[in-house]
XYZ file of C-alpha atoms in Angstrom:
527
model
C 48.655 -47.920 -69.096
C 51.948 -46.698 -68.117
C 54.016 -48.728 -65.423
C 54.188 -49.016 -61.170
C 57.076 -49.904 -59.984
C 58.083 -50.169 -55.807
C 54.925 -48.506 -55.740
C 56.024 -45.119 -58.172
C 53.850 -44.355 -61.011
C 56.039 -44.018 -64.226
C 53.748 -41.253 -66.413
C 51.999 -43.205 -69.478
C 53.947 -42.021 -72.577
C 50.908 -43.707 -75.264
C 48.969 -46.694 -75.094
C 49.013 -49.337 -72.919
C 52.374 -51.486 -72.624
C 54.220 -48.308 -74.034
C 56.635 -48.639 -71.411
C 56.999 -52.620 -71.500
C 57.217 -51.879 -74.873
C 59.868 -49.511 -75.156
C 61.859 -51.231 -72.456
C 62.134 -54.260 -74.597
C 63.162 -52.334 -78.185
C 65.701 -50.967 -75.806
C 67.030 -54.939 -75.129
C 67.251 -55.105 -79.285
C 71.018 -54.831 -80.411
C 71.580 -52.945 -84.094
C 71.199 -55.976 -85.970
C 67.757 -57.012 -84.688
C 66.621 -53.203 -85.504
C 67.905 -53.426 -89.037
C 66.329 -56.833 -89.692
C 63.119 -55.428 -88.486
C 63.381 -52.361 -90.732
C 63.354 -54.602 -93.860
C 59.828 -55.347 -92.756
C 58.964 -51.731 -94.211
C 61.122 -51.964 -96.992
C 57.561 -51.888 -99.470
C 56.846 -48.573 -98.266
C 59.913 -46.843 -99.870
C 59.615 -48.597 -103.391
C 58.613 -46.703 -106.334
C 55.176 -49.264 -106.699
C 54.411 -49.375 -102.760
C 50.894 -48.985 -103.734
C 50.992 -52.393 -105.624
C 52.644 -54.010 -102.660
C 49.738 -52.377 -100.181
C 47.189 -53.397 -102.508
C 48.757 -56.966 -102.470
C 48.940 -56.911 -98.324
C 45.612 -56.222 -98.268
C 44.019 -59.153 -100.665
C 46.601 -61.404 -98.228
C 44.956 -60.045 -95.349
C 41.421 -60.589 -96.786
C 42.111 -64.191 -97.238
C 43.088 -64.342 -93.939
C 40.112 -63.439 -92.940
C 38.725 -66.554 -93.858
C 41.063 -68.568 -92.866
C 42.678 -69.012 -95.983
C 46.340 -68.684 -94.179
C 48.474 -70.210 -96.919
C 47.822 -69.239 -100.450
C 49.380 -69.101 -104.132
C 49.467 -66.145 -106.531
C 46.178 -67.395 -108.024
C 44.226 -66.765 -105.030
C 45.954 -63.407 -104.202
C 45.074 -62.256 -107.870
C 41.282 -63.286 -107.261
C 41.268 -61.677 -104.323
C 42.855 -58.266 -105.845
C 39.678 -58.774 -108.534
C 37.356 -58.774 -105.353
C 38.821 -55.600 -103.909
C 38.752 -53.952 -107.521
C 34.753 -54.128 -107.503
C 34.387 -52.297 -104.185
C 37.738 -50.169 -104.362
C 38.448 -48.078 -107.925
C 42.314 -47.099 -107.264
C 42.860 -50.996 -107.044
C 46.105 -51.724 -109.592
C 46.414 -54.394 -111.276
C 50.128 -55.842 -110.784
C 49.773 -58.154 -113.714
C 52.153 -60.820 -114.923
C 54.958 -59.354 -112.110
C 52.184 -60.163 -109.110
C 54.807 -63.343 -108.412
C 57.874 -61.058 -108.241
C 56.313 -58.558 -105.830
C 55.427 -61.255 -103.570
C 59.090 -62.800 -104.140
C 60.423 -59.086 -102.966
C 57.847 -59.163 -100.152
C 59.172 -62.840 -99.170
C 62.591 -61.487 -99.105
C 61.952 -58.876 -96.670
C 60.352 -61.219 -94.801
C 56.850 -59.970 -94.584
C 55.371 -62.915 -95.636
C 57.104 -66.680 -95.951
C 57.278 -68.215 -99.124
C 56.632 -72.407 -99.487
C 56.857 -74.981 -101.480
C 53.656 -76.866 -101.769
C 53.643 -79.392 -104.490
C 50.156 -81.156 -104.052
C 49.159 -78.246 -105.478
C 50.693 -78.988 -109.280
C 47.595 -80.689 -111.337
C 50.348 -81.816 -114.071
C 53.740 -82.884 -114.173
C 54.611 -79.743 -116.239
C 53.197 -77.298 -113.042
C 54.875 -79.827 -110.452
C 58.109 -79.185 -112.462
C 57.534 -75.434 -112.435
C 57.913 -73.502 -108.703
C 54.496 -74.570 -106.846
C 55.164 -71.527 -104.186
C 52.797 -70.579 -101.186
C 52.860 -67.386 -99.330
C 51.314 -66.785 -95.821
C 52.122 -63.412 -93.525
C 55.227 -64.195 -90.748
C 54.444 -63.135 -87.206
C 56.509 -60.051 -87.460
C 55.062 -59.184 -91.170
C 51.551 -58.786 -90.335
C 52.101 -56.658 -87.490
C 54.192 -53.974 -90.119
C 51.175 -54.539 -92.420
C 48.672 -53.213 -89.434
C 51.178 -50.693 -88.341
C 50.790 -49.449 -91.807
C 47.057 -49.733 -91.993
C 46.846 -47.689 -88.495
C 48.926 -44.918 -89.931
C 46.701 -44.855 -93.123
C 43.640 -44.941 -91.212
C 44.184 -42.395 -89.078
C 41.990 -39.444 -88.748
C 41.804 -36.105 -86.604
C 38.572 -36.246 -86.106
C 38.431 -39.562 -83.943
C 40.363 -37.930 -81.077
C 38.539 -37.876 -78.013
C 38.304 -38.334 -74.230
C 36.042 -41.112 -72.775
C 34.281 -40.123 -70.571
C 31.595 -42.452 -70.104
C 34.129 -45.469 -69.061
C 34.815 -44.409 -65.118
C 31.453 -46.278 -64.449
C 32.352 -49.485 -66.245
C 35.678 -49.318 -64.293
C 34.149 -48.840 -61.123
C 31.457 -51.768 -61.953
C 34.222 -53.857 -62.695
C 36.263 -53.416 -59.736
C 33.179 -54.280 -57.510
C 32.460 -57.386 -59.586
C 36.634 -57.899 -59.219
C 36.590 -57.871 -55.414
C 33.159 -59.817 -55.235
C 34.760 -62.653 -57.359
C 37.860 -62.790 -55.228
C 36.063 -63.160 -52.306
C 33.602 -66.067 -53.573
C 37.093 -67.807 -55.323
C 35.527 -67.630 -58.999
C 38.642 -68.100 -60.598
C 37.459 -67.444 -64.250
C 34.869 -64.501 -63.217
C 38.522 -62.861 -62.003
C 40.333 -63.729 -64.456
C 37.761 -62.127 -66.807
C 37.547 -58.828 -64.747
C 40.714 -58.307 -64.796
C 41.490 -58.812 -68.505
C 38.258 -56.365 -68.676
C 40.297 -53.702 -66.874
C 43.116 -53.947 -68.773
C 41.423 -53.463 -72.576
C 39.558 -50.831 -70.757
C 42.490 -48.919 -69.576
C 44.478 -49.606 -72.542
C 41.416 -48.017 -74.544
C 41.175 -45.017 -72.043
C 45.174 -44.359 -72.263
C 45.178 -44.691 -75.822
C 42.410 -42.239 -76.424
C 43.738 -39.837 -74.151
C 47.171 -39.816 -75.538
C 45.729 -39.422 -78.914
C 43.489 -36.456 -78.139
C 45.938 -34.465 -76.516
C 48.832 -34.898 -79.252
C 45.995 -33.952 -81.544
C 45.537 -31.484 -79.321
C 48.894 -29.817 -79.414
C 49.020 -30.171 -83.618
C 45.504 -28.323 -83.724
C 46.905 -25.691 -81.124
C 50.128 -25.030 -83.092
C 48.820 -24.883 -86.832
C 45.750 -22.571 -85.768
C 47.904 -19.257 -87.564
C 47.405 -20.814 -91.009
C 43.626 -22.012 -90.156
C 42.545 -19.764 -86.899
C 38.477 -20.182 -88.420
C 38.630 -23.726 -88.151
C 40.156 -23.148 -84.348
C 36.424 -21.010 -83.785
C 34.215 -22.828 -85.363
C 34.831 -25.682 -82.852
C 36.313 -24.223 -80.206
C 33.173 -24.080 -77.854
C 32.379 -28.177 -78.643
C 36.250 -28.862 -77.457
C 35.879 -26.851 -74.470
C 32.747 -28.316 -73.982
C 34.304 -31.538 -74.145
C 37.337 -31.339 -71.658
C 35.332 -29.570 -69.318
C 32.801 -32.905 -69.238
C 35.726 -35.139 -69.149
C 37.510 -33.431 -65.985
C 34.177 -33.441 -63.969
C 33.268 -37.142 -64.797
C 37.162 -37.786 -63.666
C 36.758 -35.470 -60.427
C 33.274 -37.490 -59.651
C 34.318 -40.688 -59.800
C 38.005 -40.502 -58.530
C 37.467 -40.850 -54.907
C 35.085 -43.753 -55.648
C 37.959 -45.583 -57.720
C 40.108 -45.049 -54.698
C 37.961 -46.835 -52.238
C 37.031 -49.663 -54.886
C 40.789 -50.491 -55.549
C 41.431 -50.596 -51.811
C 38.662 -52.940 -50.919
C 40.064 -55.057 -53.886
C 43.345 -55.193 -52.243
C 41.345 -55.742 -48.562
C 40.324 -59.624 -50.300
C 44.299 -60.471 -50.744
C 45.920 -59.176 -53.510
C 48.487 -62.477 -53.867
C 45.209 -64.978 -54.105
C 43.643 -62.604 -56.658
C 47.088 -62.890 -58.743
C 47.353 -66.839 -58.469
C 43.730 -67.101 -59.586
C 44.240 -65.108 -62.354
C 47.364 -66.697 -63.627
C 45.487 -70.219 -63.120
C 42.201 -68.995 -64.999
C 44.854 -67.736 -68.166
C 45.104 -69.686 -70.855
C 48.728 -68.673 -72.477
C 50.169 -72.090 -73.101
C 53.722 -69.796 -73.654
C 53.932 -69.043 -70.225
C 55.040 -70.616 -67.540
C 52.952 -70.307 -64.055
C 55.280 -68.004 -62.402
C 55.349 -65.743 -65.646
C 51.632 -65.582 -65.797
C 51.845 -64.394 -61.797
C 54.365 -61.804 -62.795
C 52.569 -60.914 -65.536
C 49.560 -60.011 -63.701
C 51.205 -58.410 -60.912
C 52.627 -55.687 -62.785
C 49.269 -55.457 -64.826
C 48.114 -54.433 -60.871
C 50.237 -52.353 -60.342
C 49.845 -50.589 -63.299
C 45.829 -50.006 -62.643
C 46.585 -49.499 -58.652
C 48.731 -46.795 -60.102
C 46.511 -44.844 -61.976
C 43.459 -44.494 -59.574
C 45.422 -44.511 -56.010
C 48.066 -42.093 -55.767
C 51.370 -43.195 -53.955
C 53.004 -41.405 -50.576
C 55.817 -39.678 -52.861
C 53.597 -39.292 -56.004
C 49.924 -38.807 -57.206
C 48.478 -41.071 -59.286
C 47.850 -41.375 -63.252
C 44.142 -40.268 -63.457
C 45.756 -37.390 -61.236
C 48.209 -36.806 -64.136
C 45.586 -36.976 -66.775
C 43.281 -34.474 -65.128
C 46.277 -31.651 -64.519
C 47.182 -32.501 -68.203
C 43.584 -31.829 -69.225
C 43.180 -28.951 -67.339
C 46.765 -27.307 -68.961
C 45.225 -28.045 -72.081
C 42.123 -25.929 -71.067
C 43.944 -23.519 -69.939
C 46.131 -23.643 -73.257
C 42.710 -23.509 -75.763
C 41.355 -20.460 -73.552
C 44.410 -18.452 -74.069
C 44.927 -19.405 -78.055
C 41.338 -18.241 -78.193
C 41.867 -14.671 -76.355
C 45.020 -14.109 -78.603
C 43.194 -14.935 -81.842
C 40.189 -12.538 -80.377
C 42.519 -9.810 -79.781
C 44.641 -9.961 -83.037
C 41.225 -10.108 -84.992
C 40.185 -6.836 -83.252
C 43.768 -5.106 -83.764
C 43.743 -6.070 -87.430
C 47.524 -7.684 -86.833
C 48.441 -10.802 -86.800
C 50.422 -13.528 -89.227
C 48.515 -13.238 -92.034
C 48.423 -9.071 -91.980
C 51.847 -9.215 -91.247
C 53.004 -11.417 -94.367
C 51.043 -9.553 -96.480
C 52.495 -6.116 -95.937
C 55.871 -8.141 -96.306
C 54.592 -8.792 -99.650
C 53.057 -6.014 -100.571
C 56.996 -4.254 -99.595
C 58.926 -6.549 -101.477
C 56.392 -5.857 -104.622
C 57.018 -2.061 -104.499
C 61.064 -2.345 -103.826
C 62.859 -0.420 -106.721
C 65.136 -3.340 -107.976
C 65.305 -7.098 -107.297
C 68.673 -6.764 -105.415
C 66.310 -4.450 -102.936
C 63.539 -7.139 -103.036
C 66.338 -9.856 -101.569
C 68.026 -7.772 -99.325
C 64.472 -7.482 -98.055
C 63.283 -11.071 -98.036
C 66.799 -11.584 -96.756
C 66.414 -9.713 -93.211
C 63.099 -10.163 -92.852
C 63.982 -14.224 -92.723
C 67.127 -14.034 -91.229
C 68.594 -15.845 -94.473
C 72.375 -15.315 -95.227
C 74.597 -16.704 -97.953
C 76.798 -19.680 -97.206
C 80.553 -18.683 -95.980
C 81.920 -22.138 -96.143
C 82.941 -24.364 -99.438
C 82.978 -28.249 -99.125
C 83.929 -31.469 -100.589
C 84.367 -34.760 -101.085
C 88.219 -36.191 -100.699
C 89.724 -38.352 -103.681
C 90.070 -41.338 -101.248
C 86.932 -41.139 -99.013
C 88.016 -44.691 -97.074
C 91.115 -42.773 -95.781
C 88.856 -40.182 -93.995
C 87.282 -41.889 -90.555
C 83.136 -40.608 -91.035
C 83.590 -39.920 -87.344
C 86.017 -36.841 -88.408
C 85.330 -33.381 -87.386
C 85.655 -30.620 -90.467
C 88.359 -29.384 -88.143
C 90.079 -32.935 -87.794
C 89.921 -34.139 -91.039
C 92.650 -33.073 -94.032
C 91.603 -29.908 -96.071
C 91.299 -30.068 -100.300
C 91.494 -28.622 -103.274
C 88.655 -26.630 -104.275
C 88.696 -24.844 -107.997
C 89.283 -20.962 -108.007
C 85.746 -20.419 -109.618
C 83.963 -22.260 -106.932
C 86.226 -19.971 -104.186
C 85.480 -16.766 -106.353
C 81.426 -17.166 -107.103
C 80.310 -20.202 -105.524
C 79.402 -21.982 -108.724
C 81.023 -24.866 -109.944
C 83.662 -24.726 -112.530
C 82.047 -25.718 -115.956
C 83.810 -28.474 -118.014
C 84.875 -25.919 -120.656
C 84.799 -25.284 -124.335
C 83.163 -28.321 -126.084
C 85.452 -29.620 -128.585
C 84.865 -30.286 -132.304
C 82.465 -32.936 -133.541
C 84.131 -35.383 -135.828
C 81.871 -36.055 -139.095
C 81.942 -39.954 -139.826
C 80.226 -39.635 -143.431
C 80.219 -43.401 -143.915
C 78.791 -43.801 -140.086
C 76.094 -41.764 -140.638
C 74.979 -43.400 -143.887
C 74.824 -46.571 -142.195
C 72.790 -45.252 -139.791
C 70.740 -43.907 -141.826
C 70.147 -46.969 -143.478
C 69.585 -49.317 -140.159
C 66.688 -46.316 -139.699
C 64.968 -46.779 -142.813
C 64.747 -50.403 -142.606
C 63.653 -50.282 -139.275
C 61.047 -47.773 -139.847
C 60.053 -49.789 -142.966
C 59.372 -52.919 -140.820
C 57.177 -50.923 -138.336
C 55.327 -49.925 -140.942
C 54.605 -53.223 -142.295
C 53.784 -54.479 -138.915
C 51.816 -51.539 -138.300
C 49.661 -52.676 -141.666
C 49.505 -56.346 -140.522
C 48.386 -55.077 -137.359
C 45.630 -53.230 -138.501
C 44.268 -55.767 -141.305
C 45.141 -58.527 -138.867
C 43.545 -57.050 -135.867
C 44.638 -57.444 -132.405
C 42.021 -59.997 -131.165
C 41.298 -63.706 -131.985
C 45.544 -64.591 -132.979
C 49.168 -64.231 -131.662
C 50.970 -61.396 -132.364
C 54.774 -61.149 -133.893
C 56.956 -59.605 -132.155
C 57.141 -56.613 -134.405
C 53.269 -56.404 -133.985
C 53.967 -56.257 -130.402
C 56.049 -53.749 -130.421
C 53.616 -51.161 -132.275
C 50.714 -52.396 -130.592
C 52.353 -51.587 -127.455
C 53.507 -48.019 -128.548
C 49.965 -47.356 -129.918
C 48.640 -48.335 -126.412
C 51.403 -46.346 -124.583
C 49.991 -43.497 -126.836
C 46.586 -44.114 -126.312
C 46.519 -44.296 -122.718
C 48.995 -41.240 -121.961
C 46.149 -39.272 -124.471
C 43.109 -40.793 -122.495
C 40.424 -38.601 -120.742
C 39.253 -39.004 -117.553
C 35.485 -38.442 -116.279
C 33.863 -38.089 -113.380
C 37.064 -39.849 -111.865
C 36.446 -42.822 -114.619
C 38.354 -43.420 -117.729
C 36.099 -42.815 -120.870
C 38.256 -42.615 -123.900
C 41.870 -42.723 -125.401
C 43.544 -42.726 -128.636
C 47.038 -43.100 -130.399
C 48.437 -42.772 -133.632
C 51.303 -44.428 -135.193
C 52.472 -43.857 -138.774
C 48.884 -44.342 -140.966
C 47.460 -46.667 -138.017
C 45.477 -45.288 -134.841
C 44.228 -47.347 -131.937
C 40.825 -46.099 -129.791
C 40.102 -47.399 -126.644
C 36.857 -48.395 -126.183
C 35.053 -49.113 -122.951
C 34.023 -52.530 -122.766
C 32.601 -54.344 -119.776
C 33.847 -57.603 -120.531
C 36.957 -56.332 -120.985
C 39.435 -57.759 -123.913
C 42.960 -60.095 -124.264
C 45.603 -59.848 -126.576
C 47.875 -63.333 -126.923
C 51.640 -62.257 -127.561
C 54.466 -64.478 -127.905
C 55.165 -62.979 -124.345
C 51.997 -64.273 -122.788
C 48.422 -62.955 -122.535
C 47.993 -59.142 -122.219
C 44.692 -58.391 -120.240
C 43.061 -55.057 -120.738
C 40.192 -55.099 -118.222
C 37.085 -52.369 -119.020
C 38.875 -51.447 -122.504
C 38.656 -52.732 -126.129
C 40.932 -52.214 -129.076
C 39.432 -50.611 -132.019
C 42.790 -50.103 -134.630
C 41.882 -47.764 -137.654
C 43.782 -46.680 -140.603
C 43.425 -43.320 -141.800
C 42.361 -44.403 -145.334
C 39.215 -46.696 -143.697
C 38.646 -48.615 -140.386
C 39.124 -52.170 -139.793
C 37.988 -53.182 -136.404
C 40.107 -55.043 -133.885
């Protein structure tokens, strides 16, 4: 809602708070930033889509009230999502870990709960509970809001001057009858409805400026709704210019039933048990000031719905002029697009490719590099606050001053022949292929279902199903078939709606939708 302070309106910068906000990131010292950062430490790792996935089944058993829960219940949640949602992955055996890593950038807390165990053999394993921290869960939406945002939900409203102006009637009514909780709800009306109305507005017109700035790659997107976003603003500003003078007089007659009584009942009606009487006062004096702010202007400066209107109106303005110069470029045949292409079309028809750079070169304003760097042999002698022109020069090789390349390490020198090296090699290699051959025979007579595997079986079952699955087809966005080959042994994967398990000395491998089917090229056994 932006902020009012000794009666100056401080222009709103985003949603609501954005200024209270800001102020008190500003109060943070280094430390308290970096520890904060770790809280979006799962967005940079290779897997973050595991991790988000993993969020996500947290947050659904939040939902219902399920605050604290174990790797079990996160899993069967995951399964949940994976019947409504198709890119759901399944994490696996290493669903503990990731929630370890997220524990240990403090997204979530991790417990000890040992009523849990059902045997002594679980209660002498790690009986660990996970449940989002304060600070976690608001990364995890801060995430979500990111992901979920979309262009085409940017837009003024309009339609909420009237439930503004209703409530400040109802606002000074209640003040004057002492209804402590009708102005205590009033209030905290006005402020989600001016925090909605900020937000909005903020959003539209930085969508606003991206739309107005990218219309040289798109301009026929910029036309084909260009008359429903004038349409639009031009709505908004009159509904603002109607009911403006009306806000005015409705703020002032709430100020005419005594401003500090409307405060203390407020602050007694509100229900933070964190906050101390005199807070909640505070609290709700600067939320007045705040909506005083935006609908009566001050003596040295007008007021935010003021701001917001002149804004709007730029923005008008701003649209009606990108339109005329995309009308007039059409109509002259010139513009970005005409004008890259005859770059093109000169570079194609140069006579050499030294031509074709120089070219490219001026038409960019691109020039070769004139400087050489380094690194020094002792970096931690060399402050990182050092200017180039401070810090101690070094040697750079004669090719690299000459050409610009580096210097290569060369001539490669002579490969020694170990005979008796190689033959033991050699030998290590055709035992081990002789094993994986066996295995691979086992494997195939033995099947893959219905017993443990070796380890050697493993091993070739798992390079069959690397195989199969990097040879799989995909259809209609599903996966239909896949098959790999190993030696005289080849594995199909078959769809299967119950899905299939294979027990290794490693634990259970689960292969949800698939079967194995394992074939050798002389006849089939199935698996």
């Amino acid at each position: 809602m932006g902020d009012a302070t000794n009666g100056r309106w401080t222009r709103p910068t985003g949603p609501v708070g954005r200024t209270e906000r800001a102020r008190r990131a500003l109060d943070l010292d280094a430390l308290a930033v970096g520890d904060r950062f770790r809280l979006f430490n799962f967005t940079q790792r290779d897997d973050y889509v595991v991790y988000l996935w993993a969020l996500r089944a947290m947050d659904r058993l939040r939902a219902v009230h399920r605050v604290r829960v174990d790797t079990d219940d996160v899993a069967a949640a995951l399964a949940e999502l994976a019947l409504l949602h198709d890119d759901v992955p399944d994490p696996g055996a290493s669903l503990r870990d990731r929630l370890d890593s997220l524990a240990a950038d403090r997204i979530i807390h991790r417990l000890e709960d040992a009523s849990r165990a059902g045997s002594l053999a679980r209660y002498r394993n790690r009986q660990s509970v996970y449940q989002f921290s304060e600070l976690g869960y608001r990364a995890f939406l801060a995430v979500e809001d990111v992901l979920a945002a979309r262009v085409q939900d940017a837009n003024l409203s309009r339609l909420v001057f009237s439930d503004i102006l209703d409530d400040l009637r109802s606002l000074a009514s209640a003040n004057r009858a002492g209804d402590e909780e009708q102005v205590y709800r009033r209030l905290s009306r006005l402020d989600q409805v001016m925090e909605d109305m900020v937000r909005r507005s903020a959003h539209f017109h930085v969508t606003l400026g991206e739309i107005v700035t990218s219309t040289e790659a798109s301009p026929e997107l910029f036309l084909r709704y260009k008359n429903a976003l004038l349409t639009h603003m031009s709505d908004f500003m009159a509904e603002l210019d109607r009911y403006l003078p009306r806000l005015d007089r409705a703020v002032r007659d709430v100020e005419a039933t005594g401003v500090a009584t409307l405060l203390t009942r407020a602050a007694t009606a509100d229900d933070r048990p964190f906050l101390g009487g005199a807070e909640r006062v505070e609290d709700w004096r600067r939320r007045w000031r705040t909506l005083r702010a935006w609908f009566t202007a001050a003596p040295d400066a007008e007021s935010g719905a003021a701001d917001l209107r002149r804004a709007t109106r730029s923005a008008v303005s701003g649209v009606i002029a990108l339109l005329r110069q995309l009308t007039e470029a059409r109509r002259g045949g010139v513009n970005r697009v005409s004008e890259l292409r005859h770059l093109a079309e000169w570079t194609f028809n140069t006579p050499d490719e030294a031509a074709a750079h120089a070219l490219m070169a001026a038409a960019f304003n691109v020039g070769s590099a004139r400087h050489l760097g380094g690194a020094h042999d002792d970096a931690e002698q060399i402050s990182s606050r050092a200017t180039w022109w401070e810090a101690p020069g070094i040697e750079v090789a004669l090719t690299q001053f000459r050409t610009g390349r580096q210097a290569g390490p060369g001539l490669p020198q002579p490969v020694r022949a170990d005979t008796r090296m190689r033959a033991d090699l050699r030998r290590r290699q055709v035992a081990a292929r002789a094993a994986e051959r066996a295995a691979a025979d086992s494997l195939a007579n033995g099947g893959a279902h219905d017993r443990v595997l070796d380890e050697a079986e493993t091993r070739v079952l798992l390079a069959l199903l690397t195989r199969a699955l990097e040879a799989r087809t995909v259809v209609s966005g599903r996966l239909r078939s896949g098959a790999g080959t190993e030696g005289t042994v080849v594995m199909r994967l078959v769809p299967d709606p119950k899905g299939s398990a294979v027990r290794t000395p490693h634990g259970v491998l689960h292969l949800p939708g698939f079967s194995l089917r394992l074939v050798t090229r002389a006849g089939g056994v199935d698996a």
